[in-house]
CSV table of N, CA and C in Angstrom, one decimal:
chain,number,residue,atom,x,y,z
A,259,UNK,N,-21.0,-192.0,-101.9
A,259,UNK,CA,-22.2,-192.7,-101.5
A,259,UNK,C,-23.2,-192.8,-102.6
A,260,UNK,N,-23.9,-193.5,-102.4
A,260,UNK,CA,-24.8,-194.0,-103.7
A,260,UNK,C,-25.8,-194.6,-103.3
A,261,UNK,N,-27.0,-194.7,-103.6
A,261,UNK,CA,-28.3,-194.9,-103.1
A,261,UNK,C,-29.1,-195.3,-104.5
A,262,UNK,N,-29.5,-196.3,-104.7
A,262,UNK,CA,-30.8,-197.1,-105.8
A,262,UNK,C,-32.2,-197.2,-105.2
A,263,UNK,N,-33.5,-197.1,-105.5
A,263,UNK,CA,-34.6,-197.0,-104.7
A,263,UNK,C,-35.5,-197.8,-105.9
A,264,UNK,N,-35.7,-198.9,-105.6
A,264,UNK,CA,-36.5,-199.4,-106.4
A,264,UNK,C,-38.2,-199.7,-106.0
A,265,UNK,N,-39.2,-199.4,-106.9
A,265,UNK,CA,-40.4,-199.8,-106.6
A,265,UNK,C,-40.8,-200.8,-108.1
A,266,UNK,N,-41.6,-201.4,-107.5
A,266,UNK,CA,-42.4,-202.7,-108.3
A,266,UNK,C,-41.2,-203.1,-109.6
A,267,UNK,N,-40.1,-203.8,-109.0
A,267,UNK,CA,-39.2,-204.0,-109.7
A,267,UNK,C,-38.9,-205.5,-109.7
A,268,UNK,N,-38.5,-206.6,-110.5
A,268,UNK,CA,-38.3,-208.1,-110.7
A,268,UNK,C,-37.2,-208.1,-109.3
A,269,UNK,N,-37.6,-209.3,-108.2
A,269,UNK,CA,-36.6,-209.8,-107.9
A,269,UNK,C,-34.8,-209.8,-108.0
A,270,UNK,N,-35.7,-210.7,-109.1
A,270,UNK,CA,-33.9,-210.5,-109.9
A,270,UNK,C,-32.8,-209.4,-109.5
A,271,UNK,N,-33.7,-208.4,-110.1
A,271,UNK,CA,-33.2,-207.5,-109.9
A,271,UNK,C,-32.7,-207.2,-108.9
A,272,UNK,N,-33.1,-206.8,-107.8
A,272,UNK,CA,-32.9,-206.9,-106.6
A,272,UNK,C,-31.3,-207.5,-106.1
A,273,UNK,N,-31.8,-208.8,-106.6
A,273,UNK,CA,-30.7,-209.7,-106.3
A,273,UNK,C,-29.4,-209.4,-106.8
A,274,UNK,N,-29.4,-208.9,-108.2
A,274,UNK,CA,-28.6,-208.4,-108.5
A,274,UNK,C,-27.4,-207.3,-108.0
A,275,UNK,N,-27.9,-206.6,-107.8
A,275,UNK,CA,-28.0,-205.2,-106.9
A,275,UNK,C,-27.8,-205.9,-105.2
A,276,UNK,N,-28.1,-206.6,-105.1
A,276,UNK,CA,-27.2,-206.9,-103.4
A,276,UNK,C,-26.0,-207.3,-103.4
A,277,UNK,N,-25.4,-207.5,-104.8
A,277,UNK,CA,-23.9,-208.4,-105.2
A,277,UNK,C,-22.8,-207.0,-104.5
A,278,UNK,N,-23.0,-205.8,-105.1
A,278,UNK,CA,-22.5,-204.5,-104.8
A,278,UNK,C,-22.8,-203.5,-103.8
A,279,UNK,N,-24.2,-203.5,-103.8
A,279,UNK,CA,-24.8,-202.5,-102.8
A,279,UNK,C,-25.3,-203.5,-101.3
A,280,UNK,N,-26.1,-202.3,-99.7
A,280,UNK,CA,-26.3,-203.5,-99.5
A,280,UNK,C,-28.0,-203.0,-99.1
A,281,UNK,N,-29.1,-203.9,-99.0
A,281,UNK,CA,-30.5,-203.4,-99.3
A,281,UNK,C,-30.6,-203.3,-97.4
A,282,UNK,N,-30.9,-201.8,-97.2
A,282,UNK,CA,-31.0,-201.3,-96.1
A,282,UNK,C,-32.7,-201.0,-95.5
A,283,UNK,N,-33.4,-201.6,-96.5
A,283,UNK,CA,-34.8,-201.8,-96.8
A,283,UNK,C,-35.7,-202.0,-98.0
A,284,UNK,N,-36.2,-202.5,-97.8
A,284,UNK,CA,-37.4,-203.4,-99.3
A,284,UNK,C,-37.1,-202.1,-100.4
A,285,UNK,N,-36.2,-202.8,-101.2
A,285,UNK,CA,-36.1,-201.8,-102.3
A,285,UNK,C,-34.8,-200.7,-102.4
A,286,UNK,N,-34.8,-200.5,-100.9
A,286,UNK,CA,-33.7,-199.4,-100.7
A,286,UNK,C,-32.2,-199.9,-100.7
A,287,UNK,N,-31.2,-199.6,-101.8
A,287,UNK,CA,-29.7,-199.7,-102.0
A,287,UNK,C,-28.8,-199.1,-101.6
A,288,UNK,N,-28.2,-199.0,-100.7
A,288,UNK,CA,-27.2,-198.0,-100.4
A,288,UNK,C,-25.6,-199.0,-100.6
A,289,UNK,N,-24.7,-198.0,-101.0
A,289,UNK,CA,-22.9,-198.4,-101.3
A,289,UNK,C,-22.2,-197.2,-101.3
A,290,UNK,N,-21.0,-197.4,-101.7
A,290,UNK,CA,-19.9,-196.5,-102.4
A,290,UNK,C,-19.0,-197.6,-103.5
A,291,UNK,N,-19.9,-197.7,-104.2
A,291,UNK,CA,-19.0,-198.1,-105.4
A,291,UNK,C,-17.7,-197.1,-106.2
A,292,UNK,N,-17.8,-197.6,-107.2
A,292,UNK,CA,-16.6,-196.8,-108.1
A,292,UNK,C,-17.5,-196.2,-108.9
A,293,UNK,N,-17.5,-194.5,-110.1
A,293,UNK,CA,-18.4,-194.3,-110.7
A,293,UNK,C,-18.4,-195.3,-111.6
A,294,UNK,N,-17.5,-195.8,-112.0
A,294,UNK,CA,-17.2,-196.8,-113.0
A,294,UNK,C,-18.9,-197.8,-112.8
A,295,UNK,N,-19.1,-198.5,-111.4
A,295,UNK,CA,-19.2,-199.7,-111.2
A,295,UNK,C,-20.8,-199.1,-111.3
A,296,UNK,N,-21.3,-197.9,-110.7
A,296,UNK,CA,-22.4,-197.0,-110.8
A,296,UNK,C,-23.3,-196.5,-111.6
A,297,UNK,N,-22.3,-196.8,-113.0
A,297,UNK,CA,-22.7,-196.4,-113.8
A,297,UNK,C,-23.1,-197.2,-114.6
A,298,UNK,N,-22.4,-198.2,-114.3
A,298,UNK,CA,-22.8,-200.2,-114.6
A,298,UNK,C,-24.3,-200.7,-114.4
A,299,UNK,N,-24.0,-200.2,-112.9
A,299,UNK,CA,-25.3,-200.5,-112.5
A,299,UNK,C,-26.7,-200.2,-112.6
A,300,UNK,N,-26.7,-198.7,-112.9
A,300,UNK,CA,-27.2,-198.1,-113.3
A,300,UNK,C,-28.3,-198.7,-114.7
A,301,UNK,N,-27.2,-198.8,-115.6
A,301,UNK,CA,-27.1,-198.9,-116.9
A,301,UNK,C,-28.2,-200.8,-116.9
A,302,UNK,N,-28.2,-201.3,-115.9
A,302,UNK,CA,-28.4,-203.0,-115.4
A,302,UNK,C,-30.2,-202.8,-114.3
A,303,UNK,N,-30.2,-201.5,-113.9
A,303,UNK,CA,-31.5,-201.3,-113.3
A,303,UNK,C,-32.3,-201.0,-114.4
A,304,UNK,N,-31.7,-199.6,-115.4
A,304,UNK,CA,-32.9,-199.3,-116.2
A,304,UNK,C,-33.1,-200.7,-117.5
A,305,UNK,N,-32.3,-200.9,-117.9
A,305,UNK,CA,-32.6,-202.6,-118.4
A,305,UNK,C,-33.7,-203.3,-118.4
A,306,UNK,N,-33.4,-203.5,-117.2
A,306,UNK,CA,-34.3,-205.2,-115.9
A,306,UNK,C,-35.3,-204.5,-115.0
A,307,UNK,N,-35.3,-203.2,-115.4
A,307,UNK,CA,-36.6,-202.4,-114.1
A,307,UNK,C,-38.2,-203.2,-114.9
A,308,UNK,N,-38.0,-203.5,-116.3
A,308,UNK,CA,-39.7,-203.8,-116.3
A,308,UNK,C,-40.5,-202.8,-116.3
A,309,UNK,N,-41.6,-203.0,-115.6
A,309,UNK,CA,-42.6,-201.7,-115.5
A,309,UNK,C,-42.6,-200.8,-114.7
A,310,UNK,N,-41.5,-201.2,-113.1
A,310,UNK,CA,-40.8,-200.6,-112.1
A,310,UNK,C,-40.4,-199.7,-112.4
A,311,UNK,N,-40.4,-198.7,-111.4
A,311,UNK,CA,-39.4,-197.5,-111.1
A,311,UNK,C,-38.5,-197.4,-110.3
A,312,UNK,N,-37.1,-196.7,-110.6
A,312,UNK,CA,-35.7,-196.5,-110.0
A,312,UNK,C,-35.7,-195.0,-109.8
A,313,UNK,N,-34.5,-194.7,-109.1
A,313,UNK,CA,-34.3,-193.5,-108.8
A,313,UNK,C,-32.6,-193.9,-108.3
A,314,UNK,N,-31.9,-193.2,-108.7
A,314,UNK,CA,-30.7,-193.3,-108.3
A,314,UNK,C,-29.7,-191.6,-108.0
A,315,UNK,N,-29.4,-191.9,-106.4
A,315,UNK,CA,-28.5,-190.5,-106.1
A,315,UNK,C,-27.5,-191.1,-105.5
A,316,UNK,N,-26.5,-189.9,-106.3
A,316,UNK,CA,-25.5,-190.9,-106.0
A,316,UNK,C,-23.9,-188.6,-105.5
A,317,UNK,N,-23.0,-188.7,-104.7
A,317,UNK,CA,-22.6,-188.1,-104.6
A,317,UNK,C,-21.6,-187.5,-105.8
A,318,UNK,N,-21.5,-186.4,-105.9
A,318,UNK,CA,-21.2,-185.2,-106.5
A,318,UNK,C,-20.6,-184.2,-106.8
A,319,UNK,N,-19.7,-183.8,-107.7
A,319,UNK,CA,-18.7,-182.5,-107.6
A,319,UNK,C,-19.4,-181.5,-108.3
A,320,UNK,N,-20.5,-180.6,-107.0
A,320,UNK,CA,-21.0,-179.7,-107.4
A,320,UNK,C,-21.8,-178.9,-106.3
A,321,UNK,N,-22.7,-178.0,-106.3
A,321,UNK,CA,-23.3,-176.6,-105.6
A,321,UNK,C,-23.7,-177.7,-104.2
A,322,UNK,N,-24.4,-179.0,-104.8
A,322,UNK,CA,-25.5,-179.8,-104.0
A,322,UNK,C,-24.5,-180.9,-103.4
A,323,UNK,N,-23.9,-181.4,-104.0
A,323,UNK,CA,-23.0,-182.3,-103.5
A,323,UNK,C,-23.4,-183.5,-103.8
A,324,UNK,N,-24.6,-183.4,-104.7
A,324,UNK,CA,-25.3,-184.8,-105.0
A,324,UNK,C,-25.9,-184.9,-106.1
A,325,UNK,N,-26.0,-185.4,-107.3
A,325,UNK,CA,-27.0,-185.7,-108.1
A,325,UNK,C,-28.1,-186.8,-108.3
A,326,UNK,N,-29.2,-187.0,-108.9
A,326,UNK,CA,-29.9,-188.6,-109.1
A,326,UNK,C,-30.5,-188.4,-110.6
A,327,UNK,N,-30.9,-189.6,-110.5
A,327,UNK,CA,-31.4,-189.6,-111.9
A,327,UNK,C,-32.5,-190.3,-111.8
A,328,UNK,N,-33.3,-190.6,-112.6
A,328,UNK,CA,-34.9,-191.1,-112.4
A,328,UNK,C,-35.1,-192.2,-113.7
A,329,UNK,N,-35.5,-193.5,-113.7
A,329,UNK,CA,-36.3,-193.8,-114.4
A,329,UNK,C,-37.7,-194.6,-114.2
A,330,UNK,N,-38.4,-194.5,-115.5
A,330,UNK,CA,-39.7,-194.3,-115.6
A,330,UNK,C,-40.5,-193.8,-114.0
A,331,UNK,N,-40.3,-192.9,-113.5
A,331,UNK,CA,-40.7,-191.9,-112.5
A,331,UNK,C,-41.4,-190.7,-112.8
A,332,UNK,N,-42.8,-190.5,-112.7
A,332,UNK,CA,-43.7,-189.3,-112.8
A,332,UNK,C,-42.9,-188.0,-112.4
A,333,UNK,N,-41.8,-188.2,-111.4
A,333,UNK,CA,-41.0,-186.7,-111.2
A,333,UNK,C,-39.8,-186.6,-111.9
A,334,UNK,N,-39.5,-185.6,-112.6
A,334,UNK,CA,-38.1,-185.9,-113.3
A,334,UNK,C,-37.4,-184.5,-112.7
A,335,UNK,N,-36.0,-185.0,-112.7
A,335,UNK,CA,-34.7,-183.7,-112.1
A,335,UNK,C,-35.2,-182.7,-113.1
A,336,UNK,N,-35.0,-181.4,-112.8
A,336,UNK,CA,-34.9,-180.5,-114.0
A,336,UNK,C,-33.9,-179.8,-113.5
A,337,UNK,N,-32.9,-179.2,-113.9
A,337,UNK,CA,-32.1,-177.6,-113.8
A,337,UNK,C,-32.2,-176.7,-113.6
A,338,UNK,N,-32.5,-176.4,-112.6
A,338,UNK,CA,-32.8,-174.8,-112.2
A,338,UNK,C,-31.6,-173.7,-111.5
A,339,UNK,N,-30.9,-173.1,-112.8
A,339,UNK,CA,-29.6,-172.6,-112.5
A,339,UNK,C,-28.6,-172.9,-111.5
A,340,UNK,N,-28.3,-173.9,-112.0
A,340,UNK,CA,-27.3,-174.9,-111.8
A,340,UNK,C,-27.1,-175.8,-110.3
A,341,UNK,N,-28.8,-175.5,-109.6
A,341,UNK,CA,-29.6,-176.7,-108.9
A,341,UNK,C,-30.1,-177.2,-109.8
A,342,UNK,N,-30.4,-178.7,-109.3
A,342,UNK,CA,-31.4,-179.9,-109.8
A,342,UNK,C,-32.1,-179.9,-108.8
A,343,UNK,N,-33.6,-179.6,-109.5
A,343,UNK,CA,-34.7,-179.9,-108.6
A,343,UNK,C,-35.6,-180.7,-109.1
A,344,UNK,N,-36.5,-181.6,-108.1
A,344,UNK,CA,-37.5,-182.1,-108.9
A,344,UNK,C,-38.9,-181.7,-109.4
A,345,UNK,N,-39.6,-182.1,-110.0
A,345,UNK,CA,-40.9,-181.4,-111.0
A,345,UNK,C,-41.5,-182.8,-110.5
A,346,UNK,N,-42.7,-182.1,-110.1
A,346,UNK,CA,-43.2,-183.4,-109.8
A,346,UNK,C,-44.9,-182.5,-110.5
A,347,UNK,N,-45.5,-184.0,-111.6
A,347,UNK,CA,-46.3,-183.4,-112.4
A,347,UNK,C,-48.2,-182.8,-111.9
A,348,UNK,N,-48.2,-181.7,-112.7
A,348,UNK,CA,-49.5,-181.2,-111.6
A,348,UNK,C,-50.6,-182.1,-112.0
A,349,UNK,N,-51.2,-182.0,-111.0
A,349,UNK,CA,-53.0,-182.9,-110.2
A,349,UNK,C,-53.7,-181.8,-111.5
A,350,UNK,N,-53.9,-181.1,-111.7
A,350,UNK,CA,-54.5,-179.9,-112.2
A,350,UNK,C,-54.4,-180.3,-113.8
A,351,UNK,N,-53.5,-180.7,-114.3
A,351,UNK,CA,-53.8,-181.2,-115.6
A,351,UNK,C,-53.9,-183.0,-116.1
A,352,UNK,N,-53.5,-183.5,-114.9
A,352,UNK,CA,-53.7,-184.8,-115.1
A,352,UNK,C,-55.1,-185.5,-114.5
A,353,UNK,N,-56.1,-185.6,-114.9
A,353,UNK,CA,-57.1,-185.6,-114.4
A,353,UNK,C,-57.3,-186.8,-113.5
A,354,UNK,N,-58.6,-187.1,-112.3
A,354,UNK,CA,-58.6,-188.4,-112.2
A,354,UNK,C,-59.0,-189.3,-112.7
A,355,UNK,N,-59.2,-190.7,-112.8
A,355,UNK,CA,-60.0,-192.1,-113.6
A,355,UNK,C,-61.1,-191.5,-113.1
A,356,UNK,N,-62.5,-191.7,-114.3
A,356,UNK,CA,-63.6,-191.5,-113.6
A,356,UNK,C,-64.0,-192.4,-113.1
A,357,UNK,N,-65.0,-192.1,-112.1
A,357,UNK,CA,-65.9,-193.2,-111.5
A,357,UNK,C,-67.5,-192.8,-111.8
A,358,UNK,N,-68.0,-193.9,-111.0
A,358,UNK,CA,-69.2,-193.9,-111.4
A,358,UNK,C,-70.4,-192.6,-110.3
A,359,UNK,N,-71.7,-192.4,-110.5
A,359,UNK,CA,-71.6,-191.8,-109.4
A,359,UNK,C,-71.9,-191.7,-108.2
A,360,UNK,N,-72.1,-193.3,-107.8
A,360,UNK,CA,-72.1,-193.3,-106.2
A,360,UNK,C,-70.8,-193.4,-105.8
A,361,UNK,N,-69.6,-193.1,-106.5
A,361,UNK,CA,-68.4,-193.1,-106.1
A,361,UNK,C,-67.3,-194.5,-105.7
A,362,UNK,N,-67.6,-195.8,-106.0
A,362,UNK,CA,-67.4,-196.6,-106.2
A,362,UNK,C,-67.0,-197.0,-107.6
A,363,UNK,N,-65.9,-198.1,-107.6
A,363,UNK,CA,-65.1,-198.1,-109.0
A,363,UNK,C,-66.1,-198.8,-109.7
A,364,UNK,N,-65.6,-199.2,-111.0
A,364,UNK,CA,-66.5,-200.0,-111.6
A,364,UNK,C,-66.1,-201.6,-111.6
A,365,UNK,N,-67.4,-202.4,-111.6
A,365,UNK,CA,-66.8,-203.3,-111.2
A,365,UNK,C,-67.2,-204.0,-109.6
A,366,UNK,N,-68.2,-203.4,-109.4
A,366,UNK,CA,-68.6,-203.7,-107.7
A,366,UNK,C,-69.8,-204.8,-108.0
A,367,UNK,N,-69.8,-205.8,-107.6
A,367,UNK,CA,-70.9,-206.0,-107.6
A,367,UNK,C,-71.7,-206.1,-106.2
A,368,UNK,N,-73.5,-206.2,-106.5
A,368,UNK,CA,-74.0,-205.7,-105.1
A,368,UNK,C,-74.1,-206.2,-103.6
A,369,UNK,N,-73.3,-207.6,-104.1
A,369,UNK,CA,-73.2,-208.0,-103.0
A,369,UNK,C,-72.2,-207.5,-102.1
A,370,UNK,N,-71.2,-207.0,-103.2
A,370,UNK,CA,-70.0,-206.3,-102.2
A,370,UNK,C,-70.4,-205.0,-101.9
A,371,UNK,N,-71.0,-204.4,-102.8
A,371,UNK,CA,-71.6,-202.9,-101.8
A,371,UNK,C,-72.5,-203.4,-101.1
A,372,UNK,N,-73.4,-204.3,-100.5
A,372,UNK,CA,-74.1,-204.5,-99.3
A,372,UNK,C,-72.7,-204.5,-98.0
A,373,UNK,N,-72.1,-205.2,-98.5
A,373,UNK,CA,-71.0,-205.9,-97.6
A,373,UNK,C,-70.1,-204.9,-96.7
A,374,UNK,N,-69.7,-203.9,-98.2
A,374,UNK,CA,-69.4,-202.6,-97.0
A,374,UNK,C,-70.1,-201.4,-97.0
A,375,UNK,N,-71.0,-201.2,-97.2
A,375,UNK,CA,-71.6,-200.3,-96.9
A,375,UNK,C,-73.0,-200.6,-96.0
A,376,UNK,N,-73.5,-201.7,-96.0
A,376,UNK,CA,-74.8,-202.1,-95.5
A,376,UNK,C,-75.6,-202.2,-96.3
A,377,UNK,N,-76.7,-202.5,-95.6
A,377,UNK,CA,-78.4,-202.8,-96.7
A,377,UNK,C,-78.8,-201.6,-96.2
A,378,UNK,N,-79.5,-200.9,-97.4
A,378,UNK,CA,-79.9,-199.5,-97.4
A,378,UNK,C,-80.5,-199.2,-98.8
């Protein structure tokens, strides 16, 4: 079994990826290719992903029964004696964009803060 998850990815792509797999929701691939064909594909997401992110799990001869692989994704597999877990990176050192300080981005103008917030 084999699973592709694509976010903010070209069409194309997409399209591509329905030739073998079949799209069981916006973005979401599922099949049972050959590793051969998987590894093709694979090789054809990270390519043509653009600025998008993939994630690919696909089944396994091992503890989990499953492996994936990530690209350009904020969580990456790591190894944790001879699990694969994900790391997903901490809030704590990545700080937020500032804003300004009525808490509104930058960029408002006052007619749009009347608009949602009121005259006040």
């Amino acid at each position: 079994m084999t699973v592709i998850v694509l976010t903010n990815c070209p069409a194309g792509l997409r399209g591509f990826l329905t030739r073998w797999l079949l799209e069981v929701s916006a973005g979401v691939f599922v099949g049972n290719p050959s590793a051969r064909i998987r590894d093709l594909l694979w090789e054809e997401v990270q390519q043509y992903a653009d600025q998008g992110r993939a994630l690919l799990a696909h089944t396994s001869n091992n503890e989990q029964g499953y492996t994936f692989h990530t690209h350009d994704h904020a969580w990456h597999p790591v190894d944790h004696e001879g699990l694969t877990l994900i790391r997903r990176p901490d809030p704590r050192t990545s700080a937020p964009a500032p804003t300004p300080q009525n808490g509104l981005p930058p960029g408002w103008s006052r007619a749009a803060k009347r608009r949602r917030f009121g005259r006040g």
